[in-house]
mmCIF file of C-alpha atoms in Angstrom:
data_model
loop_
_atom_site.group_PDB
_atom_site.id
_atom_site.type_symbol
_atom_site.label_atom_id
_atom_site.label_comp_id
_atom_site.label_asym_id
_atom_site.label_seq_id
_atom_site.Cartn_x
_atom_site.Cartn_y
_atom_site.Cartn_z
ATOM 1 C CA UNK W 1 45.758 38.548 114.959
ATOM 2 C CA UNK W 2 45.950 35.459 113.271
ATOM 3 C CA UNK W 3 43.404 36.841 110.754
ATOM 4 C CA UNK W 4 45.638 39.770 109.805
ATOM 5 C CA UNK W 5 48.590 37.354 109.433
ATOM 6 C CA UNK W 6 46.647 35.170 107.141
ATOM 7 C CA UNK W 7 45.526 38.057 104.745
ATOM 8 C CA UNK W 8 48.830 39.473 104.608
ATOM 9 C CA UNK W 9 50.232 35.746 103.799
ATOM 10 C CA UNK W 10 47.456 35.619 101.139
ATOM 11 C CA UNK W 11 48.630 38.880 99.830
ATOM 12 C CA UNK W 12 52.234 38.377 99.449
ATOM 13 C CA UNK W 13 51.254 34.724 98.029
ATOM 14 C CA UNK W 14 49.294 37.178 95.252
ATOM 15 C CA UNK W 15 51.999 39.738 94.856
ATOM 16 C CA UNK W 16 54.508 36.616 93.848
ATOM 17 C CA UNK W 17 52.366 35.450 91.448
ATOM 18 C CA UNK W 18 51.802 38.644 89.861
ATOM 19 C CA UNK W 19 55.554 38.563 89.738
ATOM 20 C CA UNK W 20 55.594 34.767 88.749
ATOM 21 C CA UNK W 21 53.437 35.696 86.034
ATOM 22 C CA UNK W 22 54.799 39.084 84.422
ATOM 23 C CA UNK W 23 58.273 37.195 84.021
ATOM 24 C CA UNK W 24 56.169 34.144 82.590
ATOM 25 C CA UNK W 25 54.550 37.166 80.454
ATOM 26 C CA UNK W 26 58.248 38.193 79.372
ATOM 27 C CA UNK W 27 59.870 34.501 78.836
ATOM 28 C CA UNK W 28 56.772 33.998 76.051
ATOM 29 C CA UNK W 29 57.930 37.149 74.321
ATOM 30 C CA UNK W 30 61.434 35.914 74.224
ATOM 31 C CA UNK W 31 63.451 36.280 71.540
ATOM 32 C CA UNK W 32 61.200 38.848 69.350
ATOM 33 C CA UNK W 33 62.162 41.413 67.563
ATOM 34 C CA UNK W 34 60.016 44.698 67.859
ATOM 35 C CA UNK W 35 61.379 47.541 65.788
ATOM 36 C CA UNK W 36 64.279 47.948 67.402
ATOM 37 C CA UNK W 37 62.892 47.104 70.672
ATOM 38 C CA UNK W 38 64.931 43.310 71.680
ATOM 39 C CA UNK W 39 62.054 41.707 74.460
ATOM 40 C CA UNK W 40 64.563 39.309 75.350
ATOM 41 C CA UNK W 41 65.754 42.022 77.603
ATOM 42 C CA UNK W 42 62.662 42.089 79.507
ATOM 43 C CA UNK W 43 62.675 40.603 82.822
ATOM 44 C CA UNK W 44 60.595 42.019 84.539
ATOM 45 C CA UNK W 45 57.784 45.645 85.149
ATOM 46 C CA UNK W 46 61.556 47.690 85.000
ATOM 47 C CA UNK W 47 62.518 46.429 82.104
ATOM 48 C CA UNK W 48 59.170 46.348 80.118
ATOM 49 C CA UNK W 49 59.119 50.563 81.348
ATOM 50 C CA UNK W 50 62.157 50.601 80.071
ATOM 51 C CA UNK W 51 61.678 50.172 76.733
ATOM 52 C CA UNK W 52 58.704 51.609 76.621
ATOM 53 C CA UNK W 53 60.075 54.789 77.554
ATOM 54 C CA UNK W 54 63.268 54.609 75.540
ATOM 55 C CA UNK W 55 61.343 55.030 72.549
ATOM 56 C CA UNK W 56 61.690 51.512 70.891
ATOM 57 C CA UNK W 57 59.392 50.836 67.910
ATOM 58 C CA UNK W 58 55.829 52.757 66.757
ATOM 59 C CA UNK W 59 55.471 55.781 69.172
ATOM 60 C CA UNK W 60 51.306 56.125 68.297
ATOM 61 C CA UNK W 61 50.975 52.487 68.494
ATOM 62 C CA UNK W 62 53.045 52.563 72.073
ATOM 63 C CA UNK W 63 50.542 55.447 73.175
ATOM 64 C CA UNK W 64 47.772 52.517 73.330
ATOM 65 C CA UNK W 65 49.936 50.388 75.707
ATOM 66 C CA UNK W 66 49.958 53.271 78.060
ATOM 67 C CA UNK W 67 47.881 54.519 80.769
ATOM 68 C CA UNK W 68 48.562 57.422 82.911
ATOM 69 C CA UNK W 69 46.661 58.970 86.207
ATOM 70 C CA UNK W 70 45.077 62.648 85.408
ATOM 71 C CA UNK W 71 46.547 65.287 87.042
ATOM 72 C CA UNK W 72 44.872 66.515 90.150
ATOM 73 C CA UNK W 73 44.541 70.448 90.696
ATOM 74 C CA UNK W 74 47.564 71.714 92.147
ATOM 75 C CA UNK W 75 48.201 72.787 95.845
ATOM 76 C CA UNK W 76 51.030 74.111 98.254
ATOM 77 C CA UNK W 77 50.404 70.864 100.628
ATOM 78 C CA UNK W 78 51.002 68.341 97.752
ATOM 79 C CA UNK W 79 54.329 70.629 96.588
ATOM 80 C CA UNK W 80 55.634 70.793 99.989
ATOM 81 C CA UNK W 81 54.883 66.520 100.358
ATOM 82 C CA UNK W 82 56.313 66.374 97.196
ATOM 83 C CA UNK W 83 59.636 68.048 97.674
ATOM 84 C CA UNK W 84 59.845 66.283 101.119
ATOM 85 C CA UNK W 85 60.120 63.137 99.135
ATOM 86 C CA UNK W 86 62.608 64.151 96.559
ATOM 87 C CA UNK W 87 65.018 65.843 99.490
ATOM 88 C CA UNK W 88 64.597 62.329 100.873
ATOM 89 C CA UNK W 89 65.205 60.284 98.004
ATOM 90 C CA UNK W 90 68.914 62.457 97.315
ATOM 91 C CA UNK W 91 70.176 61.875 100.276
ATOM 92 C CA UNK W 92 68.831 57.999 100.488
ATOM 93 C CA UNK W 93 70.348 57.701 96.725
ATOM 94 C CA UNK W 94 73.383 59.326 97.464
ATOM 95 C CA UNK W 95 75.645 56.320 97.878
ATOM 96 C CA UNK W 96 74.484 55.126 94.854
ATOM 97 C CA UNK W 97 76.085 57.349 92.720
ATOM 98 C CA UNK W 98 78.748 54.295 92.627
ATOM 99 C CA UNK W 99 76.963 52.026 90.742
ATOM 100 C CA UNK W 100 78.769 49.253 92.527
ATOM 101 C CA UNK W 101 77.832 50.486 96.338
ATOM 102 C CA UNK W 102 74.399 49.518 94.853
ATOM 103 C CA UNK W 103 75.194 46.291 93.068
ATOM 104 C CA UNK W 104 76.315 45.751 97.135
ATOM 105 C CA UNK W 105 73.171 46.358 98.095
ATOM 106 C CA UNK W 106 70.767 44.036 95.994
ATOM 107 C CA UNK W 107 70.037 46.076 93.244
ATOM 108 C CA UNK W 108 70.793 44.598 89.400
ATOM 109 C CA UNK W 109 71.387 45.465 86.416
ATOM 110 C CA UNK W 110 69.262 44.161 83.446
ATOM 111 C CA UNK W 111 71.484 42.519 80.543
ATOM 112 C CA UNK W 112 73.701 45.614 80.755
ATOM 113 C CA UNK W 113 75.414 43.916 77.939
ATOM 114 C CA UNK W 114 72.553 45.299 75.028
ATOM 115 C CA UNK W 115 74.594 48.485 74.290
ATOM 116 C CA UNK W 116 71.725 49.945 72.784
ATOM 117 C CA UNK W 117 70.011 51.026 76.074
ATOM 118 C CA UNK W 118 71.037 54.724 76.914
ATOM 119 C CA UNK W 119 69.374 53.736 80.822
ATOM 120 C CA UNK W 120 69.894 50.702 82.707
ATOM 121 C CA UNK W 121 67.289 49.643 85.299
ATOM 122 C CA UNK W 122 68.941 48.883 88.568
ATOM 123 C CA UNK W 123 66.089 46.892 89.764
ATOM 124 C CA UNK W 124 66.049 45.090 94.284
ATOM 125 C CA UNK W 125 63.245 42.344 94.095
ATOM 126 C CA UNK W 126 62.654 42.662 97.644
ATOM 127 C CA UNK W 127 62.250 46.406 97.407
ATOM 128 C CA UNK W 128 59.606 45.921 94.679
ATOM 129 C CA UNK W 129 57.757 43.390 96.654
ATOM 130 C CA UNK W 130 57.376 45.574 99.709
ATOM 131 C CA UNK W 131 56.050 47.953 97.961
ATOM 132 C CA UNK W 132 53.056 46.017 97.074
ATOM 133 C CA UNK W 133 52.370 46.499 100.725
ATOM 134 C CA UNK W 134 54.059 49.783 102.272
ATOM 135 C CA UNK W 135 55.599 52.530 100.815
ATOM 136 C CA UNK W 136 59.057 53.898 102.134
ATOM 137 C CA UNK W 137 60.304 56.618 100.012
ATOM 138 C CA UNK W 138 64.246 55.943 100.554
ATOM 139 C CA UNK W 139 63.603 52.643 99.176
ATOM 140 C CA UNK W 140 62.518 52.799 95.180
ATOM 141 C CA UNK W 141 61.653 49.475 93.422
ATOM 142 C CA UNK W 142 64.477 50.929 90.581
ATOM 143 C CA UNK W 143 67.538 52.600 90.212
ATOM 144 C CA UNK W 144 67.733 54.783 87.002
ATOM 145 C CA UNK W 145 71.334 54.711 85.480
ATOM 146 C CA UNK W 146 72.605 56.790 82.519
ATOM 147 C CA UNK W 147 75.363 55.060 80.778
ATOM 148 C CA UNK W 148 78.677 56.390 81.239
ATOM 149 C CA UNK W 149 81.596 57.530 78.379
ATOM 150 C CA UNK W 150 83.965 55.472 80.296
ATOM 151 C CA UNK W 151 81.822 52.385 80.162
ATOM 152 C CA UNK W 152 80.340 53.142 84.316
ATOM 153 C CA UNK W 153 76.974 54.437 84.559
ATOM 154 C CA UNK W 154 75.713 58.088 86.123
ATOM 155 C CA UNK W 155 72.343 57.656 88.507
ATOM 156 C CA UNK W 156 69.801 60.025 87.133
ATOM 157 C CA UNK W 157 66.407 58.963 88.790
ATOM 158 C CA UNK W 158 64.490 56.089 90.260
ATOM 159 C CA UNK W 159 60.929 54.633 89.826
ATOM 160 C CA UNK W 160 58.400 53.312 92.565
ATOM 161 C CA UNK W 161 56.475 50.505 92.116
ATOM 162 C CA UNK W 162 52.804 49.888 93.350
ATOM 163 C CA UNK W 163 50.442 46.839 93.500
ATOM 164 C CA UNK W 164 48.057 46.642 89.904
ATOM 165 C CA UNK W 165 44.780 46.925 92.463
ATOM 166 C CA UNK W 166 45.949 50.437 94.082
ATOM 167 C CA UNK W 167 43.659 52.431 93.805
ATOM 168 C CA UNK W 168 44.363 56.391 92.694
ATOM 169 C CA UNK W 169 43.823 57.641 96.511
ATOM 170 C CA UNK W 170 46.331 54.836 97.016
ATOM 171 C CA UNK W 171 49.058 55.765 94.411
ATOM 172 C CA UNK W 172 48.135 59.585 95.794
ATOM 173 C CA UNK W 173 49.010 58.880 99.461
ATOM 174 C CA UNK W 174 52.701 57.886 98.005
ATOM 175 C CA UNK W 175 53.271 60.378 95.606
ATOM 176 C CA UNK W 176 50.478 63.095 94.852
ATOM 177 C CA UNK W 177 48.598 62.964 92.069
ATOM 178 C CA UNK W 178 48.861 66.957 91.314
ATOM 179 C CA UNK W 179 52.749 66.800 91.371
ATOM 180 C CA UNK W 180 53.350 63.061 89.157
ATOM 181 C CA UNK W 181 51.533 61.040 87.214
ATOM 182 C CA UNK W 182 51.383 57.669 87.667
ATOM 183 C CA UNK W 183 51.589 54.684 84.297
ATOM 184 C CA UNK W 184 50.789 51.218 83.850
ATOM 185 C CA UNK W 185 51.287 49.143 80.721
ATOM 186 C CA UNK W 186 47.643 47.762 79.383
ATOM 187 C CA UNK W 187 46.054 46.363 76.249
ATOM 188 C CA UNK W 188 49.041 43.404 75.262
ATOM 189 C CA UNK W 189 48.229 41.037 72.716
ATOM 190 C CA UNK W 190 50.831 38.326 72.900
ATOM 191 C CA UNK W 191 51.509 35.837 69.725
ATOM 192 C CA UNK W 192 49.671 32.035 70.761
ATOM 193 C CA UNK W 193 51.984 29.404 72.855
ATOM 194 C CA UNK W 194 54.206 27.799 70.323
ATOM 195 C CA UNK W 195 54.313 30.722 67.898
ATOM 196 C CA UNK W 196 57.986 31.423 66.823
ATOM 197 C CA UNK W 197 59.007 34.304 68.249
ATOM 198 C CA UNK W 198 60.962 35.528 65.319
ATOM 199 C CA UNK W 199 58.654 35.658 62.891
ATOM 200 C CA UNK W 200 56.165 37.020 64.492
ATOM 201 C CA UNK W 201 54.608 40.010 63.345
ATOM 202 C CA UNK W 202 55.443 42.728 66.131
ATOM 203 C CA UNK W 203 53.715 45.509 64.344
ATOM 204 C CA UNK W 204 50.647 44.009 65.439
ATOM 205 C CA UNK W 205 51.814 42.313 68.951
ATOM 206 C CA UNK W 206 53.596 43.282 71.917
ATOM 207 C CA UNK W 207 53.542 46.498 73.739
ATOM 208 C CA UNK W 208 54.592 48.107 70.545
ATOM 209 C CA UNK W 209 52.105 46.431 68.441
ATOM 210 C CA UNK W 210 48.734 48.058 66.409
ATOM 211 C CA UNK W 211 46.185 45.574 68.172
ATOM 212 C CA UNK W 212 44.967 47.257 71.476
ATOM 213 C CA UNK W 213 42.057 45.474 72.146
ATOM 214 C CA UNK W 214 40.785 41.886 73.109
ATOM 215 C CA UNK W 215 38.408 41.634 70.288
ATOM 216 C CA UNK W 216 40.896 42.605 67.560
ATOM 217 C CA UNK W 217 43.323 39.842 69.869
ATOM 218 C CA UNK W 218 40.893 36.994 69.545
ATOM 219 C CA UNK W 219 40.912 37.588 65.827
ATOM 220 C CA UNK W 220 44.585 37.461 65.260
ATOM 221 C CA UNK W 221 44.889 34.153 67.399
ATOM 222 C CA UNK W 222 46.266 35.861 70.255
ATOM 223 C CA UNK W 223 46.645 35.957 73.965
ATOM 224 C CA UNK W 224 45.226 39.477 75.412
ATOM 225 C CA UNK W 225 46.889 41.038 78.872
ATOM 226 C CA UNK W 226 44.242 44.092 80.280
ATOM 227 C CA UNK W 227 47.443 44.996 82.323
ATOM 228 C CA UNK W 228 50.469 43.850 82.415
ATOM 229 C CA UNK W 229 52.727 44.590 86.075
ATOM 230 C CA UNK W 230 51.769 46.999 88.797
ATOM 231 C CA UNK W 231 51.238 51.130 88.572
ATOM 232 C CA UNK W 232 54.922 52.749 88.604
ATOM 233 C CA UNK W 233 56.156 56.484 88.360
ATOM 234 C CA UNK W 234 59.544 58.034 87.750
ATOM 235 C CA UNK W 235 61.447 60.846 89.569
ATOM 236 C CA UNK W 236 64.878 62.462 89.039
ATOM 237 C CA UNK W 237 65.547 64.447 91.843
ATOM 238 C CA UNK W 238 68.037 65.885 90.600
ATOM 239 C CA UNK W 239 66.966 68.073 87.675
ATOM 240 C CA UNK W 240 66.720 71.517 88.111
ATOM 241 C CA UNK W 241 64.201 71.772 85.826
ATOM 242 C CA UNK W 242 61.009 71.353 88.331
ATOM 243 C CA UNK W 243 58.927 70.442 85.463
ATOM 244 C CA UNK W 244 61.216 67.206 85.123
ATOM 245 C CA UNK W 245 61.686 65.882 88.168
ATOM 246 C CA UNK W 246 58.845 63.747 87.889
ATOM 247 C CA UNK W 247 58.660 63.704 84.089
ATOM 248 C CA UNK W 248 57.267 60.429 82.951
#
């Protein structure tokens, strides 16, 4: 017993220094200016996805950043699983359709004040660290907000988080691997400590940037990230479009 508490204190003692380190990861970016991508908006994994989905900067050049789980041959036991979860995940969600019910509850909004983001992570730290260790459908790392007309926001999804060591059985016991695929961000090269931010050139850093490799890092002076944050994967249960309700 006292084993199995030590590991999982060793664990969550791991999980907050991943944490520790991708907002470390985020503070050195700071301040840069990516193509229309602002990194000073980047907290934390939900923000980085953010813009990385929202189509700021070089699309090919954001295609090497990415990494996605192949789809597994499809069956009825994974669609059934999978529908489970989204029929879960609307009714768990459904008080959150009031932005504020889930400001309440822990989840925040990242700098909702840069207009220029058409979705808003709603992001519960505590939510995203259990899920390093257990997975619990009704409670998604993310909320997925839509900004409003009248200045609110309209919930249109959610993402779950998983550890960077999970494994694809892993990721495929939480949401199959036949029904959603599964990202991670991978290949940074980050300007050297000290470099001015501003003046950087972001056409060749960042998770926007040319230079996907170590070796091409090293040359350029710079600091190279194999991964950056744990494995995530978005669902929108309420499209009717089955094709989108796990779009990534």
């Amino acid at each position: 017993m006292l084993f199995r508490i030590s590991v999982v204190k060793i664990a969550a003692a791991l999980s907050v220094t991943s944490a520790l380190s991708a907002t470390a990861l985020a503070q050195d970016m700071k301040g840069m200016d990516m193509s229309g991508g602002d990194m000073s908006q980047m907290s934390d994994s939900a923000e980085m996805d953010h813009d990385m989905h929202m189509g700021n900067g070089n699309m090919k050049n954001m295609a090497l950043h990415m990494a996605y789980t192949d789809l597994r041959p499809a069956n009825d036991a994974d669609k059934a699983r999978a529908a489970v979860l989204v029929t879960d995940l609307q009714h768990a969600l459904a008080k959150y359709k009031d932005y504020h019910v889930a400001e309440a509850d822990g989840f925040k909004p990242f700098h909702p004040e840069f207009k220029q983001q058409k979705v808003v992570h709603f992001t519960k730290n505590w939510y995203g660290l259990k899920a390093a260790f257990t997975f619990n459908p009704t409670e998604p790392t993310s909320l997925l907000y839509e900004r409003a007309p009248d200045g609110g926001y309209k919930l249109i999804g959610a993402m779950y988080t998983d550890r960077k060591a999970a494994t694809l059985d892993e990721l495929n016991e939480r949401v199959p691997l036949s029904v959603a695929r599964w990202h991670r961000h991978v290949n940074f090269c980050i300007p050297a400590r000290g470099t001015d931010m501003k003046t950087a050139d972001w056409t060749k850093f960042g998770p926007n940037g040319s230079i996907a490799t170590k070796e091409a890092c090293d040359a350029a002076g710079g600091r190279f990230f194999p991964q950056v944050f744990g494995w995530m994967v978005h669902v929108y249960p309420w499209e009717t479009n089955p094709q989108l309700v796990w779009a990534h």
